[in-house]
Coordinates of C-alpha atoms and ligand atoms in Angstrom, one line a residue:
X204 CA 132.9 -4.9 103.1
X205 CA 131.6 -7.6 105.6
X206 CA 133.2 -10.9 105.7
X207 CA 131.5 -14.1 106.0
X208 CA 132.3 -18.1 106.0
X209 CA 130.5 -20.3 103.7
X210 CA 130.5 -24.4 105.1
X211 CA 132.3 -26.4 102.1
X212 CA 132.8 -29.5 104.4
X213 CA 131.8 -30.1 107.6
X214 CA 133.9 -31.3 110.7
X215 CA 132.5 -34.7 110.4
X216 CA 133.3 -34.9 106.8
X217 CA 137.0 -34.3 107.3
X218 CA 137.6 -35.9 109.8
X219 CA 136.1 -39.4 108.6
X220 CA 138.0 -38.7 105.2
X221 CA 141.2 -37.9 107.2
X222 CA 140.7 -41.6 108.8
X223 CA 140.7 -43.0 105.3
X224 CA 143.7 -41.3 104.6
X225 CA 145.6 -43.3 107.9
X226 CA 144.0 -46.4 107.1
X227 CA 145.8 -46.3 103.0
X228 CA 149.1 -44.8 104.3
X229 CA 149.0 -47.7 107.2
X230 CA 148.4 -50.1 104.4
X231 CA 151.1 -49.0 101.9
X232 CA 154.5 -48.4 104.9
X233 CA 153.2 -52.1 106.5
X234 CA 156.3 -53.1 107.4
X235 CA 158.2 -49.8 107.5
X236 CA 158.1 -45.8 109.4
X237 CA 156.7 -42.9 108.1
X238 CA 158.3 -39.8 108.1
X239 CA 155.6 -36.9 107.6
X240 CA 157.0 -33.6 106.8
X241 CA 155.1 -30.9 107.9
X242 CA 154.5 -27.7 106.3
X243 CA 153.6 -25.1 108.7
X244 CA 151.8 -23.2 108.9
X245 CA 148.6 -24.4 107.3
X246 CA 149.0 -28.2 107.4
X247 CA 149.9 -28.4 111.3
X248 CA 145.8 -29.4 112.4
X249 CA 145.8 -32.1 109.5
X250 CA 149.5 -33.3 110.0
X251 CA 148.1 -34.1 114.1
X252 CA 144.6 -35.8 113.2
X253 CA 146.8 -37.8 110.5
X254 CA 149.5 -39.0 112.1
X255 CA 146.9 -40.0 114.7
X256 CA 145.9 -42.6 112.3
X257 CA 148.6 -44.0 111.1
X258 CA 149.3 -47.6 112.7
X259 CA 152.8 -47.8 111.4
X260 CA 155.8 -46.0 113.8
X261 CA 155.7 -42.7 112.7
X262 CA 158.2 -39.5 113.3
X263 CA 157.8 -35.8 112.5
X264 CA 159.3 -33.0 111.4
X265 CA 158.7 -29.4 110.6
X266 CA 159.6 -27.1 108.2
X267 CA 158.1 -23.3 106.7
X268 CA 157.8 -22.0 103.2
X269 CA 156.9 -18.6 102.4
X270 CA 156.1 -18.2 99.1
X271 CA 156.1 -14.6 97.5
X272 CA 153.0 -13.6 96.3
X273 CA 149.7 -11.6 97.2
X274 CA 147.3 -12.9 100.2
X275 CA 145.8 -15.2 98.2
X276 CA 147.7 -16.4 95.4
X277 CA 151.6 -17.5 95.4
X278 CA 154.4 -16.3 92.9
X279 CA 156.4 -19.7 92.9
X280 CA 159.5 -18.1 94.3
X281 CA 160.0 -19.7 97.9
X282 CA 161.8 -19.1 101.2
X283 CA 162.8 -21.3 103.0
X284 CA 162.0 -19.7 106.8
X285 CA 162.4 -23.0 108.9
X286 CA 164.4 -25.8 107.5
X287 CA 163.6 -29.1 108.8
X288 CA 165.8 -30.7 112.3
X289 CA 166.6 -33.7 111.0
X290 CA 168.2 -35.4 107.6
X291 CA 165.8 -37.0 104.9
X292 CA 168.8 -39.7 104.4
X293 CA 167.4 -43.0 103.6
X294 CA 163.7 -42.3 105.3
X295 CA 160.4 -42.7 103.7
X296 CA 159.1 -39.1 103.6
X297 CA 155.5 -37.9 103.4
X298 CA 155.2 -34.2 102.9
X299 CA 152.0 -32.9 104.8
X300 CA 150.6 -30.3 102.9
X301 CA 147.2 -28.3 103.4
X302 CA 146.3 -27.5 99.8
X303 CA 147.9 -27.8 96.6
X304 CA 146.9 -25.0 94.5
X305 CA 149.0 -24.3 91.2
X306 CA 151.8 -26.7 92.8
X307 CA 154.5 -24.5 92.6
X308 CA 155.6 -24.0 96.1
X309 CA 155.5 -28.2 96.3
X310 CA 157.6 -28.2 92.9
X311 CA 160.1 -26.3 94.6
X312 CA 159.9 -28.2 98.1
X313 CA 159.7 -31.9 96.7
X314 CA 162.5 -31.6 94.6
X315 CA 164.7 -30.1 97.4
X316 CA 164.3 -32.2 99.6
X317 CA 164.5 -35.1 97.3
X318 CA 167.9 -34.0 97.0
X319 CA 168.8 -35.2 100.4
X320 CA 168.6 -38.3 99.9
X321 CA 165.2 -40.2 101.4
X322 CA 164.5 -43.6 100.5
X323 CA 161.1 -42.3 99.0
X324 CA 158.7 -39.3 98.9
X325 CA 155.3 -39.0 98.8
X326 CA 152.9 -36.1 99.1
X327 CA 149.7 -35.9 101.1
X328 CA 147.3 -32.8 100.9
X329 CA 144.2 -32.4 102.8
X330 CA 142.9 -30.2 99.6
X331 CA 143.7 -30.4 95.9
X332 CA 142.5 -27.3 93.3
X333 CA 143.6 -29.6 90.0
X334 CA 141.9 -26.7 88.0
X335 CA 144.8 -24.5 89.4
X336 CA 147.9 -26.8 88.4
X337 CA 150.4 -25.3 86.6
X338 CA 153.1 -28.0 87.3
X339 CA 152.9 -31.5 87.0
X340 CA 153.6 -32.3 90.7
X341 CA 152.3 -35.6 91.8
X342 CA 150.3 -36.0 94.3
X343 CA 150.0 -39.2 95.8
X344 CA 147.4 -39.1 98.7
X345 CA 144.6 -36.4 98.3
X346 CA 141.6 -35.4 100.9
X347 CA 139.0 -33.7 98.7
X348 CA 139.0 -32.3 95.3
X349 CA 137.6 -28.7 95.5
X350 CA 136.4 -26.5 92.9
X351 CA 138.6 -23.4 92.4
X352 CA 137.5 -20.6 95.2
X353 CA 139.4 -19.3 98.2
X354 CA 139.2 -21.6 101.1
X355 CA 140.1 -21.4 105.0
X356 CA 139.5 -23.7 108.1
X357 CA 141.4 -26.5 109.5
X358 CA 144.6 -24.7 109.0
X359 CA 144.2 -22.7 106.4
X360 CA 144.7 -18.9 106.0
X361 CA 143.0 -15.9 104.5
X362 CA 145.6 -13.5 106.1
X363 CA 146.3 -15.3 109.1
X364 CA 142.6 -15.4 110.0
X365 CA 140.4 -18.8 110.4
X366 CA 143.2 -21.4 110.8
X367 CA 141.2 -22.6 113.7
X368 CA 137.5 -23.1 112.1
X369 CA 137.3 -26.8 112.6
X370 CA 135.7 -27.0 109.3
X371 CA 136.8 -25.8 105.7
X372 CA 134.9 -22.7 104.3
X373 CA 135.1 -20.5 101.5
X374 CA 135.7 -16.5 102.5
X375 CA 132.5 -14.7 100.8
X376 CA 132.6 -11.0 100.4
X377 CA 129.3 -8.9 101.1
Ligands
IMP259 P1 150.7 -23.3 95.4 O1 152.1 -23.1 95.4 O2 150.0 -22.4 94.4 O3 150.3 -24.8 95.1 O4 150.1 -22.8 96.7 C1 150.1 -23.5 97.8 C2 150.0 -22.6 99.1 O5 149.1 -21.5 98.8 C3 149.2 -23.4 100.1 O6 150.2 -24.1 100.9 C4 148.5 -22.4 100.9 O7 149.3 -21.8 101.9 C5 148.2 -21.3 99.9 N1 146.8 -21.5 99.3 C6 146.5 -21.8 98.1 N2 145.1 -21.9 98.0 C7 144.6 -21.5 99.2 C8 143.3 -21.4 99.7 O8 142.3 -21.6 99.0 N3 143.2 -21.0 101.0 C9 144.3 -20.8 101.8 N4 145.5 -20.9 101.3 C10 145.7 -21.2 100.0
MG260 MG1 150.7 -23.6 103.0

């Protein structure tokens, strides 16, 4: 079976929406620091180009979630593989995510580390499949709305293949 990318959105158009992003985050924390939570693997090229943006002082951390599940669809159990370096206490937390999908695996993270203790949490996703949700999750800053079909580039995935396409793309089968 031969593999192939299909463009969704370009370079340019990311990267312009990505500024947009900055510009609204800068706008909202005037006054105060960010604290963007990274979710490796897939959100580590949007996390950068973000926080790039932001005008406000800004510090970052890391942390990975494996969720159980096939290649391309996740089971809403999740494991914690690297926990983040530093507490949450009284900061305001933006988790970076890459793509929220059925929202389960952002369920699970938001609420744990709302438990720590920040003074607020937001979520940021480059990509948002709404068709998908099966939780309510609220998402508060969203790149583009896609339709529902399997994407990769620009950190994301199809079994560790294509995080570095500096575009998103949909994986077609031939
Ligand atoms: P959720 O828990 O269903 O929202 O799944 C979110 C996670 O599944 C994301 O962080 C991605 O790692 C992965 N995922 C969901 N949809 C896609 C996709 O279209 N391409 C690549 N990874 C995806
Ligand atoms: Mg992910």
């Amino acid at each position: 079976m031969a593999e192939s990318v299909r463009r969704l959105l370009s370079e340019e158009e990311v990267d312009k929406r990505i500024k947009e992003l900055g510009v609204m985050i800068s706008r909202d924390y005037a006054g105060k620091s960010v604290h963007l939570v990274c979710i490796l693997k897939g959100a580590v090229f949007f996390m950068c180009e973000l926080a790039k943006r932001i005008t406000v002082p800004v510090t970052m951390d890391f942390m990975s979630a494996s969720s159980y599940g096939s290649a391309t669809k996740s089971s809403g159990v999740v494991k914690i593989v690297k926990d983040l370096d530093e507490p949450l206490k009284d900061r305001d937390v933006i988790i970076v995510e890459d793509i929220v999908d059925s929202g389960r695996t952002l369920a699970y993270l938001g609420k744990m580390l709302y438990d720590r203790g920040p003074s607020s949490i937001r979520i940021c996703t480059l990509l948002d499949k709404p068709e998908r949700r099966v939780t309510d999750v609220k998402v508060d800053y969203v790149g583009f709305e896609i339709p529902d079909e399997f994407v990769v580039g620009y950190g994301l995935d199809y079994d560790q293949r294509y995080r570095n396409l500096p575009f998103i793309g949909v994986v077609e089968f031939s």
